Short mmCIF file of C-alpha atoms in Angstrom, two decimals:
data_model
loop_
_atom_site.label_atom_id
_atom_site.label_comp_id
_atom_site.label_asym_id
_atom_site.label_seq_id
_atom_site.Cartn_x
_atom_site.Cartn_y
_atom_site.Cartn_z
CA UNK A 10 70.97 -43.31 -3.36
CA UNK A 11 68.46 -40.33 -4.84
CA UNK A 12 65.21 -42.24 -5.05
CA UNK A 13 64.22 -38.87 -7.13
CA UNK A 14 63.54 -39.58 -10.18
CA UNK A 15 62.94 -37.17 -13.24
CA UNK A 16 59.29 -38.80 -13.72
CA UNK A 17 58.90 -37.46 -10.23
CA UNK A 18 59.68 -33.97 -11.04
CA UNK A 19 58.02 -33.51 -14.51
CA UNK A 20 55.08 -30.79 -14.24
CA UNK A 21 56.65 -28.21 -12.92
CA UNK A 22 59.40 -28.87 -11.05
CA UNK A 23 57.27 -30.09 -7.40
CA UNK A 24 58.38 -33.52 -6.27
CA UNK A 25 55.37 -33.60 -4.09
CA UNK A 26 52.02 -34.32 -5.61
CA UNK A 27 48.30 -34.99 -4.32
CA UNK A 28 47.59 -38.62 -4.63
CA UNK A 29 45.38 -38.85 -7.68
CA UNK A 30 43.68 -42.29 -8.85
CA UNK A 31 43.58 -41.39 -12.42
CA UNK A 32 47.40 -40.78 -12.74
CA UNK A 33 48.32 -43.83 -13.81
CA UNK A 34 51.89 -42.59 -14.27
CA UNK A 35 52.19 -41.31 -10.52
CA UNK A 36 53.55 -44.42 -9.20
CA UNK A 37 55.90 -45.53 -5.87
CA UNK A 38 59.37 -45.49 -6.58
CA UNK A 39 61.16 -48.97 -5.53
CA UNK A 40 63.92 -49.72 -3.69
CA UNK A 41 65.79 -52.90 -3.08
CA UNK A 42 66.76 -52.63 0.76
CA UNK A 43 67.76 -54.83 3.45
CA UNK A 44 65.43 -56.96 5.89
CA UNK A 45 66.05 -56.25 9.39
CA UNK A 46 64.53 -59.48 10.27
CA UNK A 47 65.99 -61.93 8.04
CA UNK A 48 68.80 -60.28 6.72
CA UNK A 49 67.77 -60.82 3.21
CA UNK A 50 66.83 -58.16 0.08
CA UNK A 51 63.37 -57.04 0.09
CA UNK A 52 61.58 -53.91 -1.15
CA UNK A 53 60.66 -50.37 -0.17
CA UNK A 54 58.14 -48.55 -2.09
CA UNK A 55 58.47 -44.77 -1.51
CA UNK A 56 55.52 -41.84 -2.16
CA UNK A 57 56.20 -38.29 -2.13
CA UNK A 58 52.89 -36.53 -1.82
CA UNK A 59 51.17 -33.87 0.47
CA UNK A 60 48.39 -34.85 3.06
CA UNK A 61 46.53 -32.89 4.99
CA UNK A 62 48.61 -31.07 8.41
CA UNK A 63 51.51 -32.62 7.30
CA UNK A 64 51.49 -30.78 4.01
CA UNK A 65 54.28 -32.83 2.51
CA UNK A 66 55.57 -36.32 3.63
CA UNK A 67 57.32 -39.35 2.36
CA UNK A 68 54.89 -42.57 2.85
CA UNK A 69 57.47 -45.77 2.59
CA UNK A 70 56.12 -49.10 2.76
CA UNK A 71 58.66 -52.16 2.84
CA UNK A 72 57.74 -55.97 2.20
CA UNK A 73 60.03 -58.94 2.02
CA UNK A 74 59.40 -61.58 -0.13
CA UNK A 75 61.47 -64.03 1.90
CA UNK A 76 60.34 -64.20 5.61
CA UNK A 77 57.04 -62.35 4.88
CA UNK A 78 58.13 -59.09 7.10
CA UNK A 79 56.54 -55.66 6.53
CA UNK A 80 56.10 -52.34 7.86
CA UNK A 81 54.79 -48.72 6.99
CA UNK A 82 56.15 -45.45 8.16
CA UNK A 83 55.32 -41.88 7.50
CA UNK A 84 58.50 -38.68 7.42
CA UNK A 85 57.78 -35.38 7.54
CA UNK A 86 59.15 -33.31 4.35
CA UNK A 87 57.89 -30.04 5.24
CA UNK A 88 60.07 -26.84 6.36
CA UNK A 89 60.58 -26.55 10.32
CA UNK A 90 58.42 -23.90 11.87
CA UNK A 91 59.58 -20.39 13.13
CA UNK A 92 58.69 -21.73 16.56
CA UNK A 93 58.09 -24.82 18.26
CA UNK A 94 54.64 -25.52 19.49
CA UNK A 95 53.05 -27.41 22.85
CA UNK A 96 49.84 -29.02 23.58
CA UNK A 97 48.49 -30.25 26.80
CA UNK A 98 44.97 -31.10 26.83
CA UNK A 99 42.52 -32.14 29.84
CA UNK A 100 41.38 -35.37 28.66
CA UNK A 101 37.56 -35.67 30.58
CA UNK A 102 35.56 -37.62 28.37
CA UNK A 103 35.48 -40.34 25.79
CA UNK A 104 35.05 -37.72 23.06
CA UNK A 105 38.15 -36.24 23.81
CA UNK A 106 40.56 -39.88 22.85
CA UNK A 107 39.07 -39.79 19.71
CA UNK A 108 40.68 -36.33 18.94
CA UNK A 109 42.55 -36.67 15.57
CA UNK A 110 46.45 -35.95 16.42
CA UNK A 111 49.72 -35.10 14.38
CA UNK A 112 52.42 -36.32 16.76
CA UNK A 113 55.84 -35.68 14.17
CA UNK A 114 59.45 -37.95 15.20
CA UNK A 115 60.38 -34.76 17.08
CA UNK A 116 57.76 -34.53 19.68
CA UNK A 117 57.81 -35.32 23.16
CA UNK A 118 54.86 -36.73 24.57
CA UNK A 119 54.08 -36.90 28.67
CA UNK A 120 51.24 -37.70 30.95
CA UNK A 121 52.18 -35.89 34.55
CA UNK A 122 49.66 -37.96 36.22
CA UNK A 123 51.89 -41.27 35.82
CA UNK A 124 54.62 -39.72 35.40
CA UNK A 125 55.21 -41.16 31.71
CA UNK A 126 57.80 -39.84 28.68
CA UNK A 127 57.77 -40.55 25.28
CA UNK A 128 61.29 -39.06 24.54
CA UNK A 129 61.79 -37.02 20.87
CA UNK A 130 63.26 -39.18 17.88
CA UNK A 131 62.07 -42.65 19.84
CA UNK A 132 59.00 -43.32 17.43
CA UNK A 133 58.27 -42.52 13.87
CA UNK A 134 55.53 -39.85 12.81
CA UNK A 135 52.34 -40.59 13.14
CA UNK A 136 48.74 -39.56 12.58
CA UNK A 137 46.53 -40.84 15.23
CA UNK A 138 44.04 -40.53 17.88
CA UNK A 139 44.52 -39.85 21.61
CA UNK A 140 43.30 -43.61 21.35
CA UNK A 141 45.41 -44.87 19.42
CA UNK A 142 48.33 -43.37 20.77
CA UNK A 143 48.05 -45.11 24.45
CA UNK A 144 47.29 -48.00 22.44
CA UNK A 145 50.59 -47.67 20.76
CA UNK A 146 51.98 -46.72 23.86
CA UNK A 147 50.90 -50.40 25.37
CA UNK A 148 51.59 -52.21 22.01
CA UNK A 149 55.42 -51.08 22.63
CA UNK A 150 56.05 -51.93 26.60
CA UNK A 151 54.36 -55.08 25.93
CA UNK A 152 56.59 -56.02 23.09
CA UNK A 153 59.79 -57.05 25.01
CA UNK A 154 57.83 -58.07 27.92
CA UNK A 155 58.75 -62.16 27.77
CA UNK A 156 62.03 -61.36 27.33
CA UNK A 157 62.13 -58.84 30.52
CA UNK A 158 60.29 -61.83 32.29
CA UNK A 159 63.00 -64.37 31.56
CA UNK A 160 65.79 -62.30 32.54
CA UNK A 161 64.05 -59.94 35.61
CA UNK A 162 60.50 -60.86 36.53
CA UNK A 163 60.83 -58.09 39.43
CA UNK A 164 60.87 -55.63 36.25
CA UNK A 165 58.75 -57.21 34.51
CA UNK A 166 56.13 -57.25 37.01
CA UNK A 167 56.30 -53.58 37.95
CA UNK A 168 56.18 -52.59 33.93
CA UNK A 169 53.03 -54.63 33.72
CA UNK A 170 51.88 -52.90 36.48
CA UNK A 171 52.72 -49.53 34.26
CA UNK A 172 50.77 -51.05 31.60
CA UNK A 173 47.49 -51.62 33.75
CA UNK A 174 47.37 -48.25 34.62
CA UNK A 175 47.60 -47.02 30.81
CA UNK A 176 45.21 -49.39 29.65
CA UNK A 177 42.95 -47.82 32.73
CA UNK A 178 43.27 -43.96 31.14
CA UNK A 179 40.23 -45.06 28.24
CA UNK A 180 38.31 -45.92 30.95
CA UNK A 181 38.60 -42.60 32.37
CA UNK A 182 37.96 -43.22 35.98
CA UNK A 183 40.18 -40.26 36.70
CA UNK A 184 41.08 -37.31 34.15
CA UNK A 185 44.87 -37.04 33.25
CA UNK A 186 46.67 -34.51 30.94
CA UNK A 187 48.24 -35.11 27.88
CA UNK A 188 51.22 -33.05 26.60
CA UNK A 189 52.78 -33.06 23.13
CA UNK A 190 55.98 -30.49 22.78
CA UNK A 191 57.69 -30.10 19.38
CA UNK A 192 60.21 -28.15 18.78
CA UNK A 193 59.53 -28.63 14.96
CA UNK A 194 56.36 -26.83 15.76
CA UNK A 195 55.06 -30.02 13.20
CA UNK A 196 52.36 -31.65 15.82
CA UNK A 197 49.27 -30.86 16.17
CA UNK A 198 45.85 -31.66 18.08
CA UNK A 199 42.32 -31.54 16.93
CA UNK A 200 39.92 -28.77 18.47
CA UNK A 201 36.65 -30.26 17.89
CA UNK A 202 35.08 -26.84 18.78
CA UNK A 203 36.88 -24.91 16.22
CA UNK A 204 36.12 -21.75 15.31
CA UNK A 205 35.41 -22.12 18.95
CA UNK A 206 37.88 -21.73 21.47
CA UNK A 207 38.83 -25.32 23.58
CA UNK A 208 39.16 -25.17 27.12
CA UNK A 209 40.26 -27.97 27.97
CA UNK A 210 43.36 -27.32 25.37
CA UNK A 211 46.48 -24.97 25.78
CA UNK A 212 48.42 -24.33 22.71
CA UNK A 213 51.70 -22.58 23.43
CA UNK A 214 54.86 -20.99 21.07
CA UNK A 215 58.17 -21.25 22.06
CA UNK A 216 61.23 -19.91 21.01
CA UNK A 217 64.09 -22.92 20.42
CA UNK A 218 67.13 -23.54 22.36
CA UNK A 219 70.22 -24.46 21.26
CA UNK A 220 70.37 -27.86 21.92
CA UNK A 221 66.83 -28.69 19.95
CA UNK A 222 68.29 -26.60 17.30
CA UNK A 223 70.65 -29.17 16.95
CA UNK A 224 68.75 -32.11 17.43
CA UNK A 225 66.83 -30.99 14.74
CA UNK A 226 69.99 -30.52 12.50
CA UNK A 227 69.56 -26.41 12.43
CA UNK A 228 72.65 -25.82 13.93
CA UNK A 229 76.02 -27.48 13.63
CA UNK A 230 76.80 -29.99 16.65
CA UNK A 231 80.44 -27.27 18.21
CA UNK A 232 77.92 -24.26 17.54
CA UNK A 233 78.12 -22.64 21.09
CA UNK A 234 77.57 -19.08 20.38
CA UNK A 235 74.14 -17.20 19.54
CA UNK A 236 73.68 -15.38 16.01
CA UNK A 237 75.78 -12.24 16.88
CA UNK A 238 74.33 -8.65 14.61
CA UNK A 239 76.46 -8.16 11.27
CA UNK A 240 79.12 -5.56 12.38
CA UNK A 241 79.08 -2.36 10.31
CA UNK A 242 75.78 -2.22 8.73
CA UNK A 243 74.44 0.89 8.16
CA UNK A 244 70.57 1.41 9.05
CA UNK A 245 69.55 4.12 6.69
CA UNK A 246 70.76 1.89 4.05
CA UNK A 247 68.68 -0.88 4.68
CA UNK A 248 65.91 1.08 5.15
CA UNK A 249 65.88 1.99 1.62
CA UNK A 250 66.67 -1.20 0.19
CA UNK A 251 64.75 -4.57 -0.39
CA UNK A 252 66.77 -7.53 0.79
CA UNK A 253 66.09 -10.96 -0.77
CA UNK A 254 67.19 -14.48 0.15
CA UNK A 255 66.52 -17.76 -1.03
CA UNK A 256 64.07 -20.05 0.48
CA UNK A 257 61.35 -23.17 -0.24
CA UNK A 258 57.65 -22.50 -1.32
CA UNK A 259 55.60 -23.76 1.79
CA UNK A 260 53.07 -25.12 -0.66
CA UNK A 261 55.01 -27.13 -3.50
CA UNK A 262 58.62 -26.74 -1.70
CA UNK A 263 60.24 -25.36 -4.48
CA UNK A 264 63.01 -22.77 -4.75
CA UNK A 265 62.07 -19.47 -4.62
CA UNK A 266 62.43 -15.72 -3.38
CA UNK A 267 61.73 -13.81 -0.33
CA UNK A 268 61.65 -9.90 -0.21
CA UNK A 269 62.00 -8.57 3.04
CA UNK A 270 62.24 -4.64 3.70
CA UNK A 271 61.99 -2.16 7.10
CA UNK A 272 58.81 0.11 6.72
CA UNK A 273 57.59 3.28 9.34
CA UNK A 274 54.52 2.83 10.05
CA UNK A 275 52.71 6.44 10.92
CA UNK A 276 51.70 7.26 13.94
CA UNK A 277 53.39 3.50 15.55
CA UNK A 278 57.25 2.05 14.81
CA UNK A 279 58.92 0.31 12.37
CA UNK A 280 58.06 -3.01 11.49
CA UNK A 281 60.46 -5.25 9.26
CA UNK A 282 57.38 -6.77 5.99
CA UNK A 283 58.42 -10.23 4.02
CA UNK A 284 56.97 -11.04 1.04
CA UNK A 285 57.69 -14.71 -0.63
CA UNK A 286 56.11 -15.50 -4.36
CA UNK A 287 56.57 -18.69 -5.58
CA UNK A 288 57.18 -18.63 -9.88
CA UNK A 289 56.15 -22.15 -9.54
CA UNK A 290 52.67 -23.26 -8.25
CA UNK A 291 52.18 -19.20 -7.69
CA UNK A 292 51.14 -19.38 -4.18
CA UNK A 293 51.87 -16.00 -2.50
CA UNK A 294 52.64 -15.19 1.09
CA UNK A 295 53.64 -12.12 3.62
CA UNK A 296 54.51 -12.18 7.12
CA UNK A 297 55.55 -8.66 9.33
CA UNK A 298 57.78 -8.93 12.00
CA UNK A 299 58.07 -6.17 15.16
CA UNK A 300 61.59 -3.97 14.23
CA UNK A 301 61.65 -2.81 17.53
CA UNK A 302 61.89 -3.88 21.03
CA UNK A 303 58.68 -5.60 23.39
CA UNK A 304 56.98 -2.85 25.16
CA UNK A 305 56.78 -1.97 28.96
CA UNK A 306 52.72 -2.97 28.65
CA UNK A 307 50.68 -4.99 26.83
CA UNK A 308 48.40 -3.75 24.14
CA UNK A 309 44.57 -4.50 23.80
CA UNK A 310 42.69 -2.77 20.66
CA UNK A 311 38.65 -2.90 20.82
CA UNK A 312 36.79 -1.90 17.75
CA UNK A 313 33.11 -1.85 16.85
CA UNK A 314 32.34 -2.57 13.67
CA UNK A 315 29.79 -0.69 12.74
CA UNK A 316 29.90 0.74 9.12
CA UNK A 317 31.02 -1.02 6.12
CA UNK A 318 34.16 1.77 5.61
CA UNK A 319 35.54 -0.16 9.05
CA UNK A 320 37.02 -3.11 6.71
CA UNK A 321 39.54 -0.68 4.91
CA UNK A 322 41.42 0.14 8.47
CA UNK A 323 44.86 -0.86 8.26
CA UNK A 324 46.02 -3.32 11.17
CA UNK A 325 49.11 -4.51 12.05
CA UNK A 326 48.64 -8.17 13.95
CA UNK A 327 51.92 -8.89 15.13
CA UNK A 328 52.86 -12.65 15.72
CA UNK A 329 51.80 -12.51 19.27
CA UNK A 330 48.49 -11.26 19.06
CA UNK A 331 45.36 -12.84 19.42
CA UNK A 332 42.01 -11.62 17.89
CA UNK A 333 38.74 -12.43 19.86
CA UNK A 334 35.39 -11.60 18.17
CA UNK A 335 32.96 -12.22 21.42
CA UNK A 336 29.33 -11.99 19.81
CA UNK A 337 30.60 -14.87 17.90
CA UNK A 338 32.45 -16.73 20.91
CA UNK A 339 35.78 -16.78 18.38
CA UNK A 340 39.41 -16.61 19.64
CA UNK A 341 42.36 -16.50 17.66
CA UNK A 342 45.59 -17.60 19.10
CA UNK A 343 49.07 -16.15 19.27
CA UNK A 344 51.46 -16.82 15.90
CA UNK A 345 47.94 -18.86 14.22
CA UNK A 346 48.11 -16.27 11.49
CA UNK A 347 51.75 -15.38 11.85
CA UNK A 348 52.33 -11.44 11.66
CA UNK A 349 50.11 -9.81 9.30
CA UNK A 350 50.29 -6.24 8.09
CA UNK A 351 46.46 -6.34 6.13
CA UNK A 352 42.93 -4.18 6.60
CA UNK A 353 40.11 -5.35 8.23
CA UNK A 354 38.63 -7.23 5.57
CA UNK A 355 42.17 -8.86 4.83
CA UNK A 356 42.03 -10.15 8.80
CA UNK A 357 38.28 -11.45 8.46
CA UNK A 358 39.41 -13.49 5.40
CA UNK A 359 42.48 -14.89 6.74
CA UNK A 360 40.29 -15.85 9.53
CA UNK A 361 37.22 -17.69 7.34
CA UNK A 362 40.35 -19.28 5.24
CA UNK A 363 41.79 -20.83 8.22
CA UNK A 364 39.17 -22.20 10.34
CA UNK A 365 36.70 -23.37 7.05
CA UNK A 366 37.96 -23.16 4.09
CA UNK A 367 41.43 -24.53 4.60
CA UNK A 368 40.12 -26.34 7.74
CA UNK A 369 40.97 -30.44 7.10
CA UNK A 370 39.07 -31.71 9.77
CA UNK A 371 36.25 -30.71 7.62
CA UNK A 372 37.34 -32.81 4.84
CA UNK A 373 36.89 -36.62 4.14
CA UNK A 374 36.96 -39.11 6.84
CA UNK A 375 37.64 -36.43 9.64
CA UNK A 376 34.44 -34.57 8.69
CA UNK A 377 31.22 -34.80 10.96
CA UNK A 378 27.99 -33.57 10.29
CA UNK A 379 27.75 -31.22 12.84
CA UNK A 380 31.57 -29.80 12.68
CA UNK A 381 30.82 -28.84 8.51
CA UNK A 382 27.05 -27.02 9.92
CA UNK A 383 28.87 -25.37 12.57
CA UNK A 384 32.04 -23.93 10.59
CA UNK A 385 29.87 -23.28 7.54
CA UNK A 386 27.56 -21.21 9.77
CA UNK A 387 30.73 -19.38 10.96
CA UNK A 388 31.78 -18.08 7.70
CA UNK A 389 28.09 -17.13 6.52
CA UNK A 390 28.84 -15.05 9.94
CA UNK A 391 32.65 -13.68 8.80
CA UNK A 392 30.96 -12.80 5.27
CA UNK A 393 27.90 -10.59 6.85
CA UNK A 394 30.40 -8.81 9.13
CA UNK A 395 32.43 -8.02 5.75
CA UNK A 396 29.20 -6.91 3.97
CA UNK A 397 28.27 -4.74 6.73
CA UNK A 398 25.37 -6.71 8.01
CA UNK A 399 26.44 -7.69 11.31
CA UNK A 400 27.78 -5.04 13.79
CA UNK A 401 30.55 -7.14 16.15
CA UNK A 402 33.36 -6.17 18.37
CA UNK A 403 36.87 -7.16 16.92
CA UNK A 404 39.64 -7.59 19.78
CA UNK A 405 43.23 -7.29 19.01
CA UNK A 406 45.23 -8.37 22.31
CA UNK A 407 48.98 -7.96 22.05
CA UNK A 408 50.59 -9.11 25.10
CA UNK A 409 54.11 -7.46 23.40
CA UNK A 410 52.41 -4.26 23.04
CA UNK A 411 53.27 -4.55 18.99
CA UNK A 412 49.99 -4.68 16.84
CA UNK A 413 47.94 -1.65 15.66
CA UNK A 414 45.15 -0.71 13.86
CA UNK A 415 44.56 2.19 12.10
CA UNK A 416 42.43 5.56 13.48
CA UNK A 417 40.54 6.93 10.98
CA UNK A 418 39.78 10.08 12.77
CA UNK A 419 43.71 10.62 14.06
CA UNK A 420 44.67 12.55 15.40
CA UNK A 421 41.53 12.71 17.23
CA UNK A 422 40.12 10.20 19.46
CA UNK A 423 38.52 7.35 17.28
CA UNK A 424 34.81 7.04 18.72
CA UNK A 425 34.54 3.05 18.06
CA UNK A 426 37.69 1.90 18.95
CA UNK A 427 39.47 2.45 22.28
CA UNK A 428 43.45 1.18 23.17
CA UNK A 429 43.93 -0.03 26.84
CA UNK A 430 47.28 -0.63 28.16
CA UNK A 431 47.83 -3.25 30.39
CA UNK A 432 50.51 -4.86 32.49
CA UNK A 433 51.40 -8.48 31.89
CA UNK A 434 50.68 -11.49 33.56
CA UNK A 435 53.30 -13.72 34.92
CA UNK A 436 52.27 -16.49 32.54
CA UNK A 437 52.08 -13.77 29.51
CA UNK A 438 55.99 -12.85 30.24
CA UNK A 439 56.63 -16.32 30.45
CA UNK A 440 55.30 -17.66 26.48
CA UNK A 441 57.31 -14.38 25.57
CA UNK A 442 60.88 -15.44 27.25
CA UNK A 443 60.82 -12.14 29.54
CA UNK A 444 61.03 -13.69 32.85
CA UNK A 445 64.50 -15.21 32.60
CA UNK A 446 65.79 -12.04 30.58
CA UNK A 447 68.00 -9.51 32.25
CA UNK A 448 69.54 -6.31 30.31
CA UNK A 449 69.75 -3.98 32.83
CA UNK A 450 73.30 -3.47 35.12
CA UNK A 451 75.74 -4.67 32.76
CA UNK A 452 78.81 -4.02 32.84
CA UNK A 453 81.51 -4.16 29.82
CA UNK A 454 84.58 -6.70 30.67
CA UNK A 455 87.71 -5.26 30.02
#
């Protein structure tokens, strides 16, 4: 049954809107459904609309007239990520279970210490604190608990057991780590230092294997084999052409276009540059992707700002590079800004547009006093270094060895900026997938 309606779509084509009191015709559409607990008809209400982290969701609510039964619940509608995404945080202090989290149907959630698993597609998406999601955690063991007592009190003694001891993690006698892994790359957790970086949390990318691919209904269930090249296509062809493919606005999730095309970059390689504009709400977005292969060494970039003319250097940030900017204690993650082929400037603005102007934590109910001084003090900072006022060192580290930025003086030695190559950490060829990769000594079966 399409609970889509054509009152949904009207105004441009978006089924997902921001929830506005004064739009008296923006209303739930209803649904006569079944009552899992007495069996009879009741009703679902259903919202399309966009929220913050979750961008767009479906909010359903069902009641039932007869037995007095209800319960809310909260889908993701927005696009998978490129890569799935985990979290595992050092939870010290009472502070840190009030961080806001995004835990989507997908995610797994553990706690080593007690050797606890929340396995994927078990609960329903939620938005939560660390709090609240031990609570939840408790609420659920607890549920079947007379039942278990009737038929096993041996089990149900040991589970209540289990139970004391996550009930004892908000008292934080003893630190424990939390872990969240999505291969959705939907969850999220709050860092309350932001622009700052967190310590006590590790975000990681990961590439998808090809059994969450499936779980996650990417790939059909008797796919064995991995995406094999197209046979026959000819290089210098592509090269000159601009390939386009349909796809779904991130903002409004409407159809529309992407453009993607292979471009030389002087002096570097060849990078592949996508381009998606949406003829709909108009939001506009690029992403560059490395054409060629992960280097021997990693790749660290230093430049010193010091001149105004600095913020019209071309940069390639690849999506595994992370920018640091230390007189301002900033650090920038791998794939948080995707791969970006921009200037300077272009960088510094993504930056101030991520962590304050598109920031949500900074908005309504999540908003603190203190968080809104301290990222409003950090752009005031991004905007002086784009005026020329501040003089700061901008760090471009690129454990693939596939970012660049621009020398101004090539092809002699640039006197603010220096390149260092470096060899890579264990844990650095790890988050890229080297470790386990082998291409050398093959030979061709017969």
């Amino acid at each position: 049954m399409s609970f889509i309606s054509e009152e949904n779509v009207r105004g441009g084509g978006s089924v997902f809107r921001d929830i506005n009191a004064e739009d008296e015709d923006w209303q739930p559409t209803e649904i006569e459904s079944l009552c899992m607990n007495c069996y009879q008809n009741g009703t679902t209400r259903m919202l399309l609309t966009k929220i913050p982290f979750f961008k767009e969701i479906i909010v359903s609510s069902f009641s039932c007239a007869n037995c007095g039964w209800s319960n809310t619940e909260i889908q993701s509608a927005g696009r998978i990520q490129d890569q799935g995404v985990c979290y595992s945080l050092k939870v010290k202090t009472k502070q840190d279970l009030n961080r806001e989290i995004v835990k989507a149907d997908s995610a797994t959630t553990r706690i080593p210490e007690l050797d606890f698993e929340i396995p994927p597609f078990t609960q329903k998406g939620s938005l939560s604190t660390i709090e609240g999601l031990l609570d939840r955690a408790v609420a659920g063991l607890e549920q079947d608990q007379p039942g278990r007592r009737a038929a096993d009190p041996v089990v149900a003694d040991r589970i209540q057991e289990f139970i004391q001891k996550l009930k004892k993690l908000k008292d934080l006698e003893n630190e424990f780590t939390l872990l969240i892994e999505d291969p959705s790359g939907n969850s999220f957790v709050e860092n309350p230092l932001a622009p700052q970086k967190d310590e006590a949390l590790t975000v990681t990318r990961f590439k998808r294997t090809v059994e969450q691919d499936k779980q996650l209904g990417l790939r059909a269930d008797d796919d064995e084999d991995l995406d094999e090249d197209p046979a026959g296509e000819d290089l210098e062809t592509m090269r000159q052409e601009v390939l386009v493919f349909p796809t779904n606005c991130p903002e409004c999730n409407s159809p529309a276009s992407t453009n993607m095309k292979l471009v030389q970059i002087p002096h570097f390689k060849e990078v592949v540059i996508m381009a998606t504009n949406c003829d709909n709400c108009g939001h506009r977005t690029n992403e560059v992707k490395s054409g060629g292969a992960t280097e021997q060494l990693g790749t660290k970039i230093t430049l010193h700002i010091t001149d105004p003319s600095d913020m019209s250097r071309d940069l390639l940030k690849s999506e595994t590079c992370a920018v640091l900017i230390p007189e301002l204690e900033f650090e920038l993650g791998m794939a948080a800004l995707g791969g970006k082929f921009t200037t300077m400037e272009g960088l510094l603005k993504d930056i101030k547009d991520l962590t304050v102007s598109k920031n949500p934590f900074i908005c309504g109910d999540s908003s603190t006093t203190d968080r809104v001084e301290k990222l409003s003090e950090f752009g005031e900072k991004i905007d002086k270094i784009i005026a020329g006022e501040m003089s700061v060192h901008v760090i471009l580290d690129d454990p693939a060895g596939n970012s660049y930025m621009q020398n101004v003086y090539a092809p002699d030695p640039d006197p603010e900026m220096t390149v260092e190559k470096y060899t890579r950490t264990f844990e650095q060829n790890e988050e890229l997938g080297l470790n386990d990769m082998k291409t050398e000594n093959y030979q061709e079966e017969n």
